[in-house]
Coordinates of C-alpha atoms in Angstrom, one line a residue:
X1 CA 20.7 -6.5 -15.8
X2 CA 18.5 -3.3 -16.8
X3 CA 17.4 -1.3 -13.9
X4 CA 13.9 0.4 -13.1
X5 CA 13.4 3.7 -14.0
X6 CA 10.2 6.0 -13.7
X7 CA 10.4 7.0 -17.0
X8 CA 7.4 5.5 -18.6
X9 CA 5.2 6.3 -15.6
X10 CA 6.7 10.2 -15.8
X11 CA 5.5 10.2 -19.4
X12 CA 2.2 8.8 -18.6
X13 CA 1.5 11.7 -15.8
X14 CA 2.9 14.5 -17.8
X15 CA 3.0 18.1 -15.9
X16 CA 0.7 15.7 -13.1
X17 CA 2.8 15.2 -10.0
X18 CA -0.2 14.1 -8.2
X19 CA -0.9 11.1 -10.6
X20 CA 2.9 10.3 -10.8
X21 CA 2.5 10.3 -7.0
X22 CA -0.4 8.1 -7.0
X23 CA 1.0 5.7 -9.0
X24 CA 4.0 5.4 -6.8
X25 CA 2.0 5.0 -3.6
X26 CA 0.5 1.9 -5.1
X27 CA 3.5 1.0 -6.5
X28 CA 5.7 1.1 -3.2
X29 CA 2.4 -0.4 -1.7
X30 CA 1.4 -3.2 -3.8
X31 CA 4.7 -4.6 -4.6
X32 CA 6.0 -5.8 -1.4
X33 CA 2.9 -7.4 -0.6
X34 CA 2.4 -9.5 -3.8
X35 CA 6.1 -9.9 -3.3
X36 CA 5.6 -11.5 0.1
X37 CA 2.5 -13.6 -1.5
X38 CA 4.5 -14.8 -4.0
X39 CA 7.5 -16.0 -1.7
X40 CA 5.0 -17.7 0.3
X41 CA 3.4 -19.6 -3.1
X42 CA 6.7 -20.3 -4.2
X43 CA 7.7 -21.9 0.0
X44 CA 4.3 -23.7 -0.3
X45 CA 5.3 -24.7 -3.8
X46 CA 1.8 -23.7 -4.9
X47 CA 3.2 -23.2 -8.9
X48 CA -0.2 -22.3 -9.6
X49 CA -0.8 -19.4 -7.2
X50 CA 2.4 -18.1 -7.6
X51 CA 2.0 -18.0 -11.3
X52 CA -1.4 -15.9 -10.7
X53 CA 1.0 -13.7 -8.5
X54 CA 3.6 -13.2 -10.9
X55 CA 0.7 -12.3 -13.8
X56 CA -0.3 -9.3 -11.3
X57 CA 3.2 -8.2 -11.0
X58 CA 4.2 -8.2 -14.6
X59 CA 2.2 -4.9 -15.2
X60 CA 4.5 -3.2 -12.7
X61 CA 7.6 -4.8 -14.3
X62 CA 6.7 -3.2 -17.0
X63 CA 5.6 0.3 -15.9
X64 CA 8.9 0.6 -14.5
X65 CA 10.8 0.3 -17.9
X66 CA 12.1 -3.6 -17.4
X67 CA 11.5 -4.7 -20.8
X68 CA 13.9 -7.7 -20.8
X69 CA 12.8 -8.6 -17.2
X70 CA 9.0 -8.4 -18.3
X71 CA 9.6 -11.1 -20.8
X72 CA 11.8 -13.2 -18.1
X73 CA 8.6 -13.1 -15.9
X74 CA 6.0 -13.6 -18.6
X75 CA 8.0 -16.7 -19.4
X76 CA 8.0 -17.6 -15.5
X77 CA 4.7 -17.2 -15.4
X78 CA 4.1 -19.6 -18.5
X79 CA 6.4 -22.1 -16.8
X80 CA 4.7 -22.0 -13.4
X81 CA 1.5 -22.4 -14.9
X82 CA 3.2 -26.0 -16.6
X83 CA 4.1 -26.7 -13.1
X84 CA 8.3 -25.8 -13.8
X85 CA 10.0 -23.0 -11.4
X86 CA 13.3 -23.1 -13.7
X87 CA 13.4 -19.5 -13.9
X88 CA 12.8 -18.7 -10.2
X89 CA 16.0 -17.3 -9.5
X90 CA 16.3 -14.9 -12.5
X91 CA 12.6 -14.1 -11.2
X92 CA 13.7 -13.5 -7.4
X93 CA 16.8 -11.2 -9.0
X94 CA 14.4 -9.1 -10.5
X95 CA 12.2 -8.9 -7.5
X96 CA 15.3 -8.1 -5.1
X97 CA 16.3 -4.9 -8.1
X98 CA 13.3 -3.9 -7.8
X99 CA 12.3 -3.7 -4.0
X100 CA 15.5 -1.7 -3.4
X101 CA 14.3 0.6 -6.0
X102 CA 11.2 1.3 -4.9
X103 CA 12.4 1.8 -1.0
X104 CA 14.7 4.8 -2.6
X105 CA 11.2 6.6 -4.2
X106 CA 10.3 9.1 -2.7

């Protein structure tokens, strides 16, 4: 499995340590908290809302250089949305990657 990397988001922000910054304060602040929404859609098996949770969270998959992972959840999302969760645990091993990642940003 591909790990997260700030590479794209360092390319983004240039010489800018204050936007690179930024974007890793909402990172490390946004994430677990869709995170937790989405656990709780998925407990609730509310396919629907958790699909709508997974749609926000694709643009940080992505931002953090998980290319292969951003078409796994894209394709979660899809299924969700047609009421399937067969790609939940691939989804949830992506999630776990990439909370212990951003808990090491400083």
């Amino acid at each position: 499995m591909e790990n997260p990397n700030l590479d794209y988001i360092e390319k983004l922000a240039g010489d800018s340590k204050e936007f690179k910054s930024k974007i890793i304060d909402i990172l490390k602040t946004e994430f677990p908290e869709e995170n937790q929404q989405y656990q709780k859609a998925i407990a609730e098996n509310d396919l629907k809302q958790a699909a709508q949770i997974v749609h926000k969270m694709n643009h940080k998959i992505s931002i953090l250089g998980l290319e292969k992972s951003f078409l796994i959840a894209k394709k979660h999302e899809s299924n969700l949305n047609s009421n399937s969760n067969n790609l939940q645990h691939d989804f949830e091993l992506i999630l776990e990657k990439i909370a212990a990642y951003i808990q090491e940003l400083k």
